[in-house]
C-alpha positions as MATLAB code, in Angstrom:
seq = 'XXXXXXXXXXXXXXXXXXXXXXXXXXXXXXXXXXXXXXXXXXXXXXXXXXXXXXXXXXXXXXXXXXXXXXXXXXXXXXXXXXXXXXXXXXXXXXXXXXXXXXXXXXXXXXXXXXXXXXXXXXXXXXXXXXXXXXXXXXXXXXXXXXXXXXXXXXXXXXXXXXXXXXXXXXXXXXXXXXXXXXXXXXXXXXXXXXXXXXXXXXXXXXXXXXXXXXXXXXXXXXXXXXXXXXXXXXXXXXXXXXXXXXXXXXXXXXXXXXXXXXXXXXXXXXXXXXXXXXXXXXXXXXXXXXXXXXXXXXXXXXXXXXXXXXXXXXXXXXXXXXXXXXXXXXXXXXXXXXXXXXXXXXXXXXXXXXXXXXXXXXXXXXXXXXXXXXXXXXXXXXXXXXXXX';
ca = [
      68.550   43.610    6.312;
      70.225   45.332    9.249;
      72.111   42.121   10.145;
      73.773   41.960    6.721;
      74.163   45.721    6.427;
      72.210   45.943    3.175;
      71.167   49.424    2.127;
      70.234   48.809   -1.476;
      67.722   46.015   -2.298;
      65.482   45.029   -5.165;
      61.917   43.635   -4.965;
      60.029   41.227   -7.168;
      56.240   40.846   -7.018;
      53.103   40.079   -8.979;
      50.598   42.540  -10.297;
      47.997   41.532   -7.734;
      46.771   43.923   -5.035;
      48.157   41.759   -2.269;
      51.645   41.997   -3.821;
      51.403   45.796   -4.219;
      50.395   46.280   -0.580;
      53.213   44.031    0.605;
      55.930   45.815   -1.432;
      54.632   49.212   -0.309;
      54.837   48.187    3.338;
      58.343   46.745    2.764;
      59.518   49.966    1.079;
      58.294   52.108    3.951;
      60.064   49.843    6.432;
      63.324   50.064    4.468;
      63.132   53.855    4.457;
      62.771   53.861    8.224;
      65.971   51.795    8.465;
      67.751   54.185    6.106;
      67.741   51.758    3.192;
      66.553   52.165   -0.365;
      64.682   49.975   -2.898;
      66.894   50.152   -5.992;
      64.362   48.711   -8.436;
      61.169   46.639   -8.554;
      60.300   43.863  -11.016;
      56.697   42.842  -11.603;
      55.684   39.425  -12.991;
      52.203   38.955  -14.519;
      50.757   36.451  -12.012;
      51.913   33.705   -9.703;
      51.680   30.300  -11.413;
      48.948   27.949  -10.221;
      50.247   24.622   -9.013;
      46.872   22.873   -9.394;
      45.707   20.738  -12.313;
      42.030   21.307  -11.406;
      40.307   23.985   -9.356;
      38.641   22.887   -6.093;
      35.212   21.319   -6.603;
      32.216   23.485   -5.597;
      29.741   22.547   -2.845;
      27.377   19.721   -3.819;
      30.193   17.750   -5.475;
      33.143   15.596   -4.410;
      36.642   15.229   -5.821;
      37.489   11.952   -7.603;
      41.159   11.442   -8.476;
      41.917   10.625  -12.093;
      43.721    7.282  -12.498;
      47.360    7.720  -13.535;
      47.289   11.471  -12.923;
      48.814   13.574  -10.136;
      46.775   13.975   -6.986;
      46.020   17.568   -7.944;
      44.137   16.346  -11.033;
      40.622   15.193  -10.272;
      37.034   15.211  -11.523;
      34.113   16.857   -9.737;
      31.298   14.334   -9.300;
      27.853   15.366   -8.004;
      26.785   13.848   -4.719;
      24.339   10.977   -4.907;
      20.740   11.318   -3.751;
      20.609   11.418    0.025;
      24.146   12.900    0.301;
      25.476   16.474    0.395;
      28.537   18.707    0.805;
      28.436   22.355    1.826;
      32.148   23.185    1.361;
      34.474   23.415   -1.615;
      37.068   20.739   -2.294;
      35.306   17.950   -0.377;
      36.760   14.512   -0.915;
      33.615   12.659    0.259;
      29.921   13.467    0.387;
      28.111   13.385    3.727;
      25.073   11.117    4.093;
      21.903   12.852    5.250;
      20.379   11.797    8.603;
      17.535    9.287    8.623;
      14.234   10.596    7.224;
      16.087   13.512    5.545;
      17.001   13.921    1.877;
      19.439   16.113   -0.051;
      18.038   19.080   -1.944;
      18.399   19.550   -5.703;
      21.782   21.301   -5.366;
      23.101   18.641   -2.945;
      24.319   21.335   -0.559;
      21.885   20.713    2.340;
      19.443   18.142    3.736;
      15.704   18.669    3.887;
      12.995   16.613    5.562;
      11.628   13.764    3.400;
       8.077   13.875    2.030;
       5.797   11.422    3.820;
       3.323    9.499    1.658;
       0.330    7.329    2.538;
      -3.100    6.663    1.086;
      -5.136    9.521    2.555;
      -8.838   10.211    2.495;
      -8.313   13.596    0.814;
      -6.538   12.520   -2.379;
      -8.447   11.527   -5.515;
      -7.750    7.812   -5.231;
      -8.790    7.830   -1.581;
     -12.030    9.644   -2.367;
     -12.853    7.141   -5.108;
     -12.217    4.136   -2.845;
     -14.228    5.641    0.018;
     -17.096    6.368   -2.376;
     -17.063    2.779   -3.655;
     -16.982    1.442   -0.113;
     -19.927    3.534    1.012;
     -21.754    2.685   -2.218;
     -21.341   -1.006   -1.422;
     -22.726   -0.477    2.075;
     -25.646    1.452    0.620;
     -26.459   -1.227   -1.961;
     -26.252   -4.003    0.660;
     -28.532   -1.985    2.940;
     -31.028   -1.460    0.099;
     -31.049   -5.200   -0.593;
     -31.624   -5.861    3.121;
     -34.600   -3.501    3.092;
     -36.051   -5.222    0.011;
     -35.656   -8.666    1.579;
     -37.205   -7.440    4.834;
     -40.211   -5.917    3.068;
     -40.731   -9.064    0.991;
     -39.671  -11.558    3.674;
     -42.990  -13.394    3.412;
     -42.600  -14.089   -0.319;
     -41.572  -17.545   -1.574;
     -38.210  -16.512   -3.089;
     -36.977  -14.976    0.181;
     -38.181  -17.937    2.233;
     -36.748  -20.472   -0.204;
     -33.273  -18.914    0.084;
     -33.183  -19.036    3.904;
     -33.918  -15.446    4.903;
     -31.937  -15.659    8.154;
     -28.762  -16.642    6.291;
     -29.449  -13.997    3.657;
     -29.627  -11.218    6.251;
     -26.454  -12.486    7.957;
     -24.698  -12.658    4.585;
     -25.726   -9.076    3.803;
     -24.429   -7.961    7.204;
     -21.074   -9.647    6.568;
     -20.858   -7.976    3.150;
     -21.379   -4.598    4.800;
     -18.502   -5.398    7.146;
     -16.363   -6.326    4.151;
     -17.064   -2.962    2.531;
     -16.424   -1.064    5.774;
     -13.199   -2.900    6.637;
     -11.582   -1.365    3.542;
     -11.769    2.045    5.263;
      -9.379    0.848    7.979;
      -6.657    0.453    5.341;
      -6.733    4.174    4.563;
      -5.254    7.096    6.435;
      -1.957    7.483    8.284;
      -0.845    4.067    9.581;
      -0.847    3.679   13.354;
      -0.316    0.756   15.688;
      -4.019    0.033   16.109;
      -4.882    0.443   12.415;
      -2.040   -1.845   11.338;
      -3.290   -4.562   13.670;
      -6.995   -4.011   13.024;
      -6.967   -3.880    9.223;
      -5.916   -7.471    8.504;
      -7.970   -8.903   11.358;
     -11.099   -7.048   10.216;
     -10.485   -8.153    6.636;
      -9.922  -11.804    7.546;
     -12.815  -12.205    9.976;
     -15.406  -10.333    7.883;
     -14.627  -12.337    4.745;
     -14.649  -15.663    6.601;
     -18.053  -14.762    8.041;
     -19.243  -13.974    4.512;
     -17.862  -17.164    2.941;
     -19.176  -19.246    5.867;
     -22.706  -17.962    5.223;
     -22.405  -18.799    1.533;
     -21.008  -22.235    2.384;
     -23.945  -22.950    4.697;
     -26.390  -21.789    2.023;
     -24.731  -24.174   -0.437;
     -24.923  -27.092    1.993;
     -28.581  -26.304    2.686;
     -29.338  -26.321   -1.060;
     -27.740  -29.741   -1.502;
     -29.406  -31.196    1.606;
     -32.769  -29.698    0.667;
     -32.654  -31.515   -2.655;
     -31.687  -34.780   -0.991;
     -34.463  -34.351    1.592;
     -37.022  -34.578   -1.220;
     -35.914  -38.121   -1.882;
     -37.882  -40.883   -0.122;
     -36.514  -41.845    3.299;
     -34.062  -38.922    3.496;
     -33.906  -36.802    6.633;
     -30.565  -35.129    5.999;
     -31.874  -31.569    6.308;
     -33.272  -32.297    9.772;
     -29.726  -32.928   11.029;
     -28.539  -29.550    9.695;
     -31.227  -27.222   10.926;
     -30.883  -23.546   11.956;
     -29.039  -24.318   15.236;
     -26.462  -26.433   13.409;
     -26.122  -23.817   10.697;
     -25.422  -21.072   13.235;
     -22.920  -23.280   15.055;
     -21.143  -24.051   11.773;
     -20.805  -20.348   10.936;
     -19.571  -19.526   14.448;
     -17.024  -22.366   14.305;
     -15.629  -21.272   10.926;
     -15.415  -17.635   11.999;
     -13.879  -18.566   15.351;
     -11.097  -20.435   13.556;
     -10.148  -17.294   11.662;
     -10.456  -15.173   14.811;
      -8.070  -17.480   16.698;
      -5.621  -17.383   13.793;
      -5.719  -13.553   13.714;
      -5.355  -13.231   17.479;
      -2.368  -15.583   17.485;
      -0.758  -13.638   14.655;
      -1.333  -10.280   16.345;
      -0.130  -11.581   19.712;
       3.115  -13.132   18.442;
       4.198  -10.925   15.526;
       1.775   -8.040   14.873;
       2.222   -5.620   11.958;
       3.755   -2.310   13.004;
       3.900    1.192   11.440;
       7.037    1.604    9.368;
       8.691    4.479    7.508;
      10.049    3.037    4.270;
      12.940    5.178    2.999;
      14.016    2.840    0.192;
      12.218    4.885   -2.457;
      13.991    7.587   -4.453;
      13.187   11.286   -4.662;
      13.015   11.955   -0.926;
       9.797    9.964   -0.470;
       9.075    8.308    2.870;
       6.227    5.824    2.446;
       4.289    5.203    5.653;
       3.143    1.602    5.649;
       2.345   -1.323    7.904;
       5.264   -3.723    8.003;
       4.434   -7.398    8.386;
       6.941   -8.698   10.905;
       5.751  -12.211   10.007;
       4.460  -12.158    6.390;
       3.381  -15.794    6.650;
       0.634  -14.693    9.045;
      -1.093  -12.672    6.329;
      -0.895  -15.534    3.849;
      -2.294  -17.948    6.450;
      -5.290  -15.637    6.940;
      -5.704  -15.404    3.176;
      -5.228  -19.163    2.816;
      -7.987  -19.898    5.344;
     -10.375  -17.757    3.314;
      -9.238  -19.571    0.177;
      -9.815  -22.984    1.765;
     -13.419  -22.181    2.698;
     -13.974  -20.652   -0.744;
     -12.689  -23.794   -2.489;
     -15.006  -26.033   -0.444;
     -17.906  -23.693   -1.185;
     -17.112  -23.659   -4.905;
     -16.837  -27.460   -5.140;
     -20.178  -27.995   -3.383;
     -21.898  -25.299   -5.431;
     -20.450  -26.731   -8.634;
     -21.823  -30.157   -7.754;
     -25.278  -28.664   -7.214;
     -25.355  -26.383  -10.253;
     -27.646  -28.744  -12.224;
     -30.275  -29.167   -9.539;
     -33.876  -28.335  -10.503;
     -35.000  -24.701  -10.749;
     -36.347  -24.704   -7.218;
     -32.803  -24.964   -5.894;
     -30.944  -23.002   -8.583;
     -29.142  -20.767   -6.039;
     -26.141  -23.095   -6.437;
     -25.628  -21.691   -9.941;
     -25.400  -18.167   -8.569;
     -22.986  -19.236   -5.846;
     -20.797  -21.048   -8.396;
     -20.532  -17.949  -10.566;
     -19.885  -15.681   -7.565;
     -17.064  -17.971   -6.392;
     -15.467  -17.864   -9.837;
     -15.384  -14.058   -9.664;
     -14.060  -14.248   -6.108;
     -11.210  -16.545   -7.191;
     -10.378  -14.395  -10.227;
     -10.038  -11.284   -8.047;
      -7.830  -12.807   -5.355;
      -5.649  -14.882   -7.679;
      -4.793  -11.719   -9.612;
      -4.358   -9.846   -6.311;
      -1.306  -11.782   -5.074;
       1.126  -10.870   -7.912;
      -0.239   -7.315   -8.074;
       0.177   -6.921   -4.298;
       3.807   -8.077   -4.363;
       4.810   -5.955   -7.380;
       3.036   -2.656   -6.631;
       5.266   -0.043   -4.928;
       4.551    2.389   -2.130;
       1.106    3.457   -1.051;
      -0.448    1.804   -4.108;
       0.053   -1.576   -2.416;
      -2.718   -0.605    0.014;
      -4.893    0.606   -2.876;
      -4.519   -2.797   -4.594;
      -5.705   -4.646   -1.483;
      -8.650   -2.277   -1.007;
      -9.616   -2.722   -4.651;
      -9.510   -6.514   -4.263;
     -11.729   -6.312   -1.163;
     -14.278   -4.081   -2.879;
     -14.268   -6.014   -6.159;
     -14.810   -9.395   -4.477;
     -17.498   -7.996   -2.164;
     -19.354   -6.377   -5.080;
     -19.057   -9.638   -7.035;
     -20.634  -11.674   -4.231;
     -23.341   -9.072   -3.624;
     -24.486   -8.740   -7.234;
     -24.118  -12.379   -8.290;
     -26.128  -13.746   -5.366;
     -28.711  -11.024   -4.738;
     -29.204   -9.159   -8.032;
     -31.243  -11.960   -9.701;
     -33.491  -12.250   -6.628;
     -34.081   -8.490   -6.459;
     -34.869   -8.519  -10.172;
     -37.606  -11.113   -9.622;
     -38.944   -9.421   -6.482;
     -39.175   -5.950   -8.024;
     -39.624   -6.485  -11.766;
     -41.023  -10.016  -12.160;
     -43.373  -10.447   -9.200;
     -45.387  -13.074  -11.124;
     -42.412  -15.408  -10.702;
     -42.280  -14.787   -6.960;
     -45.079  -17.259   -6.312;
     -45.327  -20.881   -5.325;
     -46.095  -21.807   -8.912;
     -43.036  -19.944  -10.105;
     -40.888  -21.532   -7.418;
     -42.104  -25.038   -8.262;
     -41.181  -24.598  -11.925;
     -44.682  -24.312  -13.360;
     -43.714  -20.798  -14.447;
     -40.210  -20.561  -15.917;
     -37.902  -18.654  -13.606;
     -34.789  -17.068  -15.142;
     -32.311  -15.935  -12.486;
];
């Protein structure tokens, strides 16, 4: 003002506080210079040059096609992304194992999920597992107390006790699948499952072979059972189980399952699971069990019409049918079930098949031992008394 020699000026401002303070300061400065503010004009409000106000935190700005850059839509950030400032053009992705909160303005730690022993489903599965062990133990006690009776002797008591032991292992191995996955549990669960079930099926397979050979040994000039005595039976079971053990050890040595945090699920869930680095290994273990089961079923089916003395083949045939039904339905359910329920499906298949084998093979014998003792005699075993298993 001093440069141009102006003494009389006019001011224009808005009705906002900032404008009032500025004009007041300017007026005081002019008075110090000896000038004067002739008049002041106030306009209602400064015009806004924006089409849309800045987007709030938790959203991002998306330009409208064919509109000026100042015209945009406010879109909420996707799950797993956030913004904590206004007018953000892009949302920021949360770090690994973190998830955006409901407002999408911050990241919070994801919720870890696994099949625990404390939740309702875990308690039910543990109860069923321990119930199976208890029932198998009760059957073992019954067979031990009545080990001198014809029905226990006729069904090869040594194999029966080994079969009951393997069934207990099958029930107990389901417990390894529960709890927070760790390196040892991921490696132990499939190996324990595979070996215990092969031991179980091997015992049933030997019992089936013994039934068929025992019937043939009654024919004149046949000595087939002498070539498959107790030493050969034990060696056969050890060989079958060793094959599965070698397969499991090779799988665990080359490509073992490892603990894995699966973040692909929505809602901030982190599912703790065992990741199969080599999925074919699991299906090879399952296939080996299936192969032995098929051989056992075929042999038992061939011997289903043998005389009543050797009618255990009928029980084995029915137990194998239940076993197949459980595991055939398991494969599609296992591949389609999400999250921690995948483990629950496998545990259910283990328990269901183990209960099926236990009840189909041993329930009829326990019924005769405890409730129909008159059939547990040599006369009953030779068919002079009708035996209904």
